[in-house]
PDB file of C-alpha atoms in Angstrom:
ATOM      1  CA  MET A  22      41.632   9.092 -23.207  1.00 45.00           C
ATOM      2  CA  ASN A  23      45.100   9.412 -22.953  1.00 44.00           C
ATOM      3  CA  SER A  24      45.487  13.338 -23.164  1.00 48.00           C
ATOM      4  CA  SER A  25      48.553  12.577 -25.014  1.00 50.00           C
ATOM      5  CA  VAL A  26      47.323  11.180 -27.567  1.00 58.00           C
ATOM      6  CA  SER A  27      48.276  12.308 -31.320  1.00 60.00           C
ATOM      7  CA  THR A  28      46.155  14.638 -33.047  1.00 59.00           C
ATOM      8  CA  GLN A  29      45.841  11.562 -35.467  1.00 62.00           C
ATOM      9  CA  ASP A  30      44.856   9.358 -33.222  1.00 90.00           C
ATOM     10  CA  LEU A  31      42.087  10.903 -31.710  1.00 94.00           C
ATOM     11  CA  VAL A  32      40.553  11.701 -35.190  1.00 95.00           C
ATOM     12  CA  LYS A  33      41.533   7.306 -36.547  1.00 94.00           C
ATOM     13  CA  ILE A  34      39.356   6.435 -32.860  1.00 95.00           C
ATOM     14  CA  ALA A  35      36.650   8.581 -33.573  1.00 96.00           C
ATOM     15  CA  ASN A  36      36.697   7.317 -37.298  1.00 95.00           C
ATOM     16  CA  GLU A  37      36.990   3.986 -36.524  1.00 95.00           C
ATOM     17  CA  ALA A  38      34.252   4.105 -33.801  1.00 95.00           C
ATOM     18  CA  ASP A  39      30.759   2.226 -34.667  1.00 92.00           C
ATOM     19  CA  ASN A  40      28.753   4.494 -32.794  1.00 96.00           C
ATOM     20  CA  VAL A  41      29.955   7.935 -32.049  1.00 97.00           C
ATOM     21  CA  VAL A  42      26.633   9.151 -29.615  1.00 97.00           C
ATOM     22  CA  ASP A  43      26.408   6.456 -27.640  1.00 96.00           C
ATOM     23  CA  PHE A  44      27.198   8.642 -24.832  1.00 97.00           C
ATOM     24  CA  PHE A  45      23.788  10.691 -25.273  1.00 97.00           C
ATOM     25  CA  GLY A  46      22.065   7.562 -23.974  1.00 94.00           C
ATOM     26  CA  PRO A  47      19.098   5.464 -25.463  1.00 91.00           C
ATOM     27  CA  SER A  48      17.702   7.873 -27.819  1.00 92.00           C
ATOM     28  CA  ILE A  49      18.369  11.494 -28.754  1.00 97.00           C
ATOM     29  CA  LYS A  50      15.062  13.504 -28.202  1.00 96.00           C
ATOM     30  CA  TYR A  51      13.556  17.014 -29.176  1.00 96.00           C
ATOM     31  CA  LYS A  52      10.609  18.460 -28.493  1.00 93.00           C
ATOM     32  CA  CYS A  53       9.580  21.530 -30.008  1.00 88.00           C
ATOM     33  CA  ASP A  54       5.431  22.334 -30.473  1.00 79.00           C
ATOM     34  CA  ASP A  55       3.591  19.074 -32.005  1.00 83.00           C
ATOM     35  CA  MET A  56       6.465  17.737 -32.421  1.00 89.00           C
ATOM     36  CA  ASP A  57       8.407  14.924 -30.801  1.00 93.00           C
ATOM     37  CA  ILE A  58      11.154  14.360 -32.680  1.00 96.00           C
ATOM     38  CA  ASN A  59      13.236  11.325 -32.545  1.00 97.00           C
ATOM     39  CA  VAL A  60      17.125  12.076 -34.040  1.00 98.00           C
ATOM     40  CA  ALA A  61      18.672   8.467 -35.160  1.00 98.00           C
ATOM     41  CA  TYR A  62      22.589   7.940 -35.958  1.00 98.00           C
ATOM     42  CA  TYR A  63      23.968   6.377 -39.366  1.00 98.00           C
ATOM     43  CA  SER A  64      27.160   6.074 -40.752  1.00 97.00           C
ATOM     44  CA  ILE A  65      27.631   5.776 -44.665  1.00 97.00           C
ATOM     45  CA  THR A  66      27.285   1.878 -44.711  1.00 96.00           C
ATOM     46  CA  THR A  67      24.846   1.815 -41.877  1.00 97.00           C
ATOM     47  CA  LEU A  68      22.139   4.640 -43.552  1.00 98.00           C
ATOM     48  CA  PRO A  69      19.122   2.775 -45.573  1.00 97.00           C
ATOM     49  CA  THR A  70      19.239   3.429 -49.346  1.00 97.00           C
ATOM     50  CA  LYS A  71      15.924   4.925 -48.975  1.00 97.00           C
ATOM     51  CA  LEU A  72      17.410   7.395 -46.766  1.00 98.00           C
ATOM     52  CA  LYS A  73      20.380   7.987 -48.659  1.00 97.00           C
ATOM     53  CA  GLU A  74      17.910   9.069 -51.556  1.00 98.00           C
ATOM     54  CA  TRP A  75      15.902  11.381 -49.375  1.00 98.00           C
ATOM     55  CA  VAL A  76      19.219  13.059 -47.958  1.00 98.00           C
ATOM     56  CA  PHE A  77      20.174  13.882 -51.124  1.00 98.00           C
ATOM     57  CA  GLU A  78      16.596  15.073 -52.949  1.00 98.00           C
ATOM     58  CA  LEU A  79      16.764  17.657 -49.421  1.00 98.00           C
ATOM     59  CA  LEU A  80      19.618  18.947 -49.966  1.00 98.00           C
ATOM     60  CA  LYS A  81      18.850  18.718 -53.913  1.00 98.00           C
ATOM     61  CA  SER A  82      15.542  20.914 -52.742  1.00 98.00           C
ATOM     62  CA  ASN A  83      17.572  23.281 -50.311  1.00 98.00           C
ATOM     63  CA  MET A  84      20.622  24.279 -52.307  1.00 97.00           C
ATOM     64  CA  LYS A  85      20.969  23.510 -55.990  1.00 97.00           C
ATOM     65  CA  ASN A  86      19.966  27.052 -56.642  1.00 97.00           C
ATOM     66  CA  LEU A  87      22.610  28.247 -54.183  1.00 97.00           C
ATOM     67  CA  TYR A  88      24.878  25.471 -55.918  1.00 97.00           C
ATOM     68  CA  LYS A  89      24.195  26.857 -59.434  1.00 96.00           C
ATOM     69  CA  ASP A  90      24.408  29.918 -59.023  1.00 96.00           C
ATOM     70  CA  SER A  91      28.211  29.378 -56.692  1.00 96.00           C
ATOM     71  CA  ASN A  92      32.470  29.052 -58.610  1.00 95.00           C
ATOM     72  CA  ILE A  93      31.955  25.048 -58.538  1.00 94.00           C
ATOM     73  CA  GLY A  94      28.295  25.123 -59.721  1.00 97.00           C
ATOM     74  CA  TRP A  95      25.751  22.105 -59.534  1.00 97.00           C
ATOM     75  CA  ASN A  96      27.091  18.809 -60.265  1.00 97.00           C
ATOM     76  CA  PRO A  97      24.459  16.137 -58.542  1.00 97.00           C
ATOM     77  CA  LYS A  98      27.278  12.918 -59.481  1.00 97.00           C
ATOM     78  CA  GLN A  99      29.565  14.756 -57.517  1.00 97.00           C
ATOM     79  CA  LYS A 100      27.520  15.623 -54.663  1.00 97.00           C
ATOM     80  CA  ARG A 101      26.219  11.946 -54.459  1.00 97.00           C
ATOM     81  CA  LYS A 102      30.134  10.512 -54.070  1.00 97.00           C
ATOM     82  CA  GLU A 103      30.426  13.456 -51.445  1.00 97.00           C
ATOM     83  CA  MET A 104      27.610  12.146 -49.828  1.00 97.00           C
ATOM     84  CA  ASN A 105      28.685   8.615 -49.599  1.00 97.00           C
ATOM     85  CA  ASP A 106      32.566   9.024 -48.681  1.00 97.00           C
ATOM     86  CA  LYS A 107      33.215   6.422 -46.152  1.00 96.00           C
ATOM     87  CA  ASN A 108      33.595   8.419 -43.642  1.00 97.00           C
ATOM     88  CA  CYS A 109      30.745  10.528 -43.849  1.00 98.00           C
ATOM     89  CA  ARG A 110      27.894   9.907 -40.783  1.00 98.00           C
ATOM     90  CA  TYR A 111      24.218  11.138 -40.773  1.00 98.00           C
ATOM     91  CA  LEU A 112      22.000  12.445 -37.556  1.00 98.00           C
ATOM     92  CA  ILE A 113      18.635  11.721 -38.951  1.00 98.00           C
ATOM     93  CA  ALA A 114      15.843  13.469 -37.212  1.00 98.00           C
ATOM     94  CA  SER A 115      12.126  12.376 -37.760  1.00 97.00           C
ATOM     95  CA  ASN A 116       8.818  13.148 -36.726  1.00 95.00           C
ATOM     96  CA  ASN A 117       5.950  10.720 -36.363  1.00 92.00           C
ATOM     97  CA  GLU A 118       9.171   8.334 -38.608  1.00 93.00           C
ATOM     98  CA  LYS A 119       8.890  10.810 -40.767  1.00 96.00           C
ATOM     99  CA  PRO A 120      12.683  12.441 -41.810  1.00 98.00           C
ATOM    100  CA  ILE A 121      12.550  16.101 -41.889  1.00 98.00           C
ATOM    101  CA  GLY A 122      16.263  17.162 -41.261  1.00 98.00           C
ATOM    102  CA  PHE A 123      19.688  15.951 -41.207  1.00 98.00           C
ATOM    103  CA  VAL A 124      23.725  16.999 -40.297  1.00 98.00           C
ATOM    104  CA  MET A 125      27.049  15.367 -42.415  1.00 98.00           C
ATOM    105  CA  PHE A 126      30.131  14.987 -40.759  1.00 98.00           C
ATOM    106  CA  GLN A 127      33.087  13.728 -40.476  1.00 98.00           C
ATOM    107  CA  PHE A 128      35.805  14.095 -38.126  1.00 98.00           C
ATOM    108  CA  THR A 129      39.018  15.041 -40.027  1.00 96.00           C
ATOM    109  CA  TRP A 130      41.859  17.255 -39.761  1.00 95.00           C
ATOM    110  CA  GLU A 131      42.152  21.344 -41.055  1.00 94.00           C
ATOM    111  CA  GLU A 132      45.131  23.048 -41.266  1.00 89.00           C
ATOM    112  CA  THR A 133      45.398  26.431 -39.099  1.00 91.00           C
ATOM    113  CA  MET A 134      47.675  29.770 -39.164  1.00 88.00           C
ATOM    114  CA  ALA A 135      50.200  28.274 -36.749  1.00 81.00           C
ATOM    115  CA  ASP A 136      53.802  29.049 -38.010  1.00 72.00           C
ATOM    116  CA  ASP A 137      54.783  25.174 -37.446  1.00 69.00           C
ATOM    117  CA  ASP A 138      51.457  24.216 -39.725  1.00 73.00           C
ATOM    118  CA  LYS A 139      49.973  22.384 -37.362  1.00 83.00           C
ATOM    119  CA  GLU A 140      46.891  20.555 -37.955  1.00 89.00           C
ATOM    120  CA  ILE A 141      44.139  20.201 -35.376  1.00 93.00           C
ATOM    121  CA  GLU A 142      41.201  17.889 -35.242  1.00 95.00           C
ATOM    122  CA  VAL A 143      38.178  18.889 -35.803  1.00 97.00           C
ATOM    123  CA  ILE A 144      34.019  17.435 -36.352  1.00 98.00           C
ATOM    124  CA  TYR A 145      33.648  18.868 -40.010  1.00 98.00           C
ATOM    125  CA  CYS A 146      29.575  19.654 -40.492  1.00 98.00           C
ATOM    126  CA  TYR A 147      29.223  18.985 -44.278  1.00 98.00           C
ATOM    127  CA  GLU A 148      25.811  19.942 -44.560  1.00 98.00           C
ATOM    128  CA  ILE A 149      22.359  20.766 -42.238  1.00 98.00           C
ATOM    129  CA  GLN A 150      19.910  20.628 -43.860  1.00 98.00           C
ATOM    130  CA  LEU A 151      15.910  20.759 -42.699  1.00 98.00           C
ATOM    131  CA  ALA A 152      12.215  20.488 -44.635  1.00 97.00           C
ATOM    132  CA  GLU A 153      10.532  23.309 -44.972  1.00 95.00           C
ATOM    133  CA  ASP A 154       7.478  22.502 -42.436  1.00 93.00           C
ATOM    134  CA  ALA A 155      11.150  21.549 -39.510  1.00 95.00           C
ATOM    135  CA  ARG A 156      11.845  24.771 -40.165  1.00 94.00           C
ATOM    136  CA  ARG A 157      12.171  28.342 -37.378  1.00 93.00           C
ATOM    137  CA  LYS A 158      11.203  25.889 -34.387  1.00 94.00           C
ATOM    138  CA  GLY A 159      14.834  25.582 -32.825  1.00 96.00           C
ATOM    139  CA  LEU A 160      15.701  22.309 -34.272  1.00 97.00           C
ATOM    140  CA  GLY A 161      18.068  23.259 -36.080  1.00 97.00           C
ATOM    141  CA  THR A 162      19.799  24.912 -33.210  1.00 97.00           C
ATOM    142  CA  PHE A 163      19.398  21.220 -31.496  1.00 98.00           C
ATOM    143  CA  LEU A 164      21.140  19.598 -34.143  1.00 98.00           C
ATOM    144  CA  MET A 165      24.359  22.122 -34.279  1.00 98.00           C
ATOM    145  CA  ARG A 166      24.429  22.097 -29.965  1.00 98.00           C
ATOM    146  CA  SER A 167      24.445  17.990 -30.095  1.00 98.00           C
ATOM    147  CA  LEU A 168      26.934  17.210 -33.091  1.00 98.00           C
ATOM    148  CA  GLU A 169      29.204  19.891 -30.382  1.00 98.00           C
ATOM    149  CA  LYS A 170      28.761  17.809 -27.787  1.00 98.00           C
ATOM    150  CA  ILE A 171      29.597  14.805 -29.676  1.00 98.00           C
ATOM    151  CA  GLY A 172      33.037  16.818 -31.142  1.00 98.00           C
ATOM    152  CA  LYS A 173      33.707  17.973 -27.778  1.00 98.00           C
ATOM    153  CA  ASN A 174      33.399  13.592 -26.147  1.00 97.00           C
ATOM    154  CA  TRP A 175      35.799  12.657 -28.873  1.00 97.00           C
ATOM    155  CA  LYS A 176      38.500  14.916 -28.250  1.00 96.00           C
ATOM    156  CA  MET A 177      37.556  17.226 -31.561  1.00 97.00           C
ATOM    157  CA  ASN A 178      39.426  20.743 -31.294  1.00 97.00           C
ATOM    158  CA  LYS A 179      36.722  22.731 -33.358  1.00 97.00           C
ATOM    159  CA  VAL A 180      33.621  22.370 -35.168  1.00 98.00           C
ATOM    160  CA  MET A 181      33.889  23.794 -38.818  1.00 98.00           C
ATOM    161  CA  LEU A 182      31.866  24.563 -41.587  1.00 98.00           C
ATOM    162  CA  THR A 183      31.568  26.081 -45.266  1.00 98.00           C
ATOM    163  CA  ALA A 184      28.903  28.172 -45.819  1.00 98.00           C
ATOM    164  CA  PHE A 185      28.146  29.931 -49.405  1.00 97.00           C
ATOM    165  CA  LYS A 186      28.580  34.052 -49.158  1.00 97.00           C
ATOM    166  CA  LYS A 187      24.733  34.164 -50.464  1.00 96.00           C
ATOM    167  CA  ASN A 188      23.431  32.088 -47.990  1.00 97.00           C
ATOM    168  CA  LYS A 189      22.987  34.832 -45.492  1.00 96.00           C
ATOM    169  CA  SER A 190      20.158  33.666 -43.736  1.00 95.00           C
ATOM    170  CA  ALA A 191      22.452  30.417 -42.928  1.00 97.00           C
ATOM    171  CA  ILE A 192      25.601  32.527 -41.830  1.00 97.00           C
ATOM    172  CA  ASN A 193      23.442  34.672 -39.565  1.00 97.00           C
ATOM    173  CA  PHE A 194      22.004  31.682 -38.052  1.00 97.00           C
ATOM    174  CA  TYR A 195      25.599  30.404 -37.730  1.00 98.00           C
ATOM    175  CA  VAL A 196      26.862  33.508 -36.436  1.00 97.00           C
ATOM    176  CA  ASN A 197      23.745  34.918 -34.413  1.00 97.00           C
ATOM    177  CA  ARG A 198      22.292  32.732 -33.581  1.00 96.00           C
ATOM    178  CA  LEU A 199      25.383  29.828 -32.658  1.00 98.00           C
ATOM    179  CA  GLY A 200      27.865  32.239 -32.056  1.00 98.00           C
ATOM    180  CA  TYR A 201      30.184  30.782 -34.062  1.00 98.00           C
ATOM    181  CA  GLN A 202      33.069  32.915 -35.676  1.00 98.00           C
ATOM    182  CA  ILE A 203      34.336  33.566 -39.152  1.00 97.00           C
ATOM    183  CA  ASP A 204      37.774  30.650 -39.193  1.00 97.00           C
ATOM    184  CA  GLU A 205      41.298  31.974 -39.208  1.00 95.00           C
ATOM    185  CA  ILE A 206      41.780  30.243 -42.335  1.00 95.00           C
ATOM    186  CA  SER A 207      38.615  31.379 -43.800  1.00 97.00           C
ATOM    187  CA  PRO A 208      39.627  33.644 -47.852  1.00 96.00           C
ATOM    188  CA  SER A 209      38.278  36.718 -45.687  1.00 96.00           C
ATOM    189  CA  GLU A 210      40.426  35.957 -43.206  1.00 96.00           C
ATOM    190  CA  VAL A 211      44.061  35.044 -44.842  1.00 94.00           C
ATOM    191  CA  LEU A 212      43.394  37.488 -48.397  1.00 95.00           C
ATOM    192  CA  LEU A 213      43.619  41.024 -49.437  1.00 95.00           C
ATOM    193  CA  PRO A 214      39.713  42.208 -49.447  1.00 92.00           C
ATOM    194  CA  LYS A 215      40.462  42.629 -53.258  1.00 94.00           C
ATOM    195  CA  GLU A 216      41.000  38.942 -53.853  1.00 95.00           C
ATOM    196  CA  ALA A 217      39.133  37.649 -51.145  1.00 94.00           C
ATOM    197  CA  GLU A 218      35.994  38.487 -53.649  1.00 94.00           C
ATOM    198  CA  GLU A 219      36.590  36.066 -55.710  1.00 95.00           C
ATOM    199  CA  TYR A 220      35.788  32.945 -52.856  1.00 97.00           C
ATOM    200  CA  ASP A 221      32.565  32.900 -52.729  1.00 97.00           C
ATOM    201  CA  TYR A 222      32.694  31.073 -49.580  1.00 97.00           C
ATOM    202  CA  GLU A 223      33.002  31.634 -45.643  1.00 97.00           C
ATOM    203  CA  ILE A 224      34.880  28.670 -43.497  1.00 98.00           C
ATOM    204  CA  LEU A 225      32.742  29.053 -39.836  1.00 98.00           C
ATOM    205  CA  SER A 226      34.190  27.448 -36.604  1.00 98.00           C
ATOM    206  CA  ILE A 227      33.677  27.316 -32.814  1.00 98.00           C
ATOM    207  CA  LYS A 228      36.072  26.405 -30.528  1.00 98.00           C
ATOM    208  CA  LEU A 229      35.225  22.870 -27.697  1.00 97.00           C
TER     209      LEU A 229
END
């Protein structure tokens, strides 16, 4: 890919691609203990209705209480709309054809703290959710590292995500296990401590 291609073009090219994981080869596999996990890729237009309902129900089961306690609250109608955005893409992990986890992501632009208000191209992880029996097996790490490889392949600048401050286990996972950092545009980085307290989330990122 031409290194002079603009940020807008890089994101546009990625968003227009039918398959953004074909560089992995014929399949994405992860083996752990008694699990032989296959990771399938879907755009929102190819994600089967049954899986659309499954990803929503898993997110609801895992996150509803955290959303209810947050400033934005739990709004299932709005959350379904977000999860069906035209640029949403999914990695669905299955064991013996039973779905056990997923990542929802998009290629997009994000602001920076640069003086010229420059935006950068990022792969944004909107959700990563695992079923209870799929946790503590390294699958979350594998899925996030796979997402980083996708971002790198499509010349994105960072992987970014948002995590509730109350979700301390998630923040610990990203920061201490995966090496993510609080991003320069996160409220705690750009606001005075007293002002930042009003925000119940952090924006995390890792450079690619």
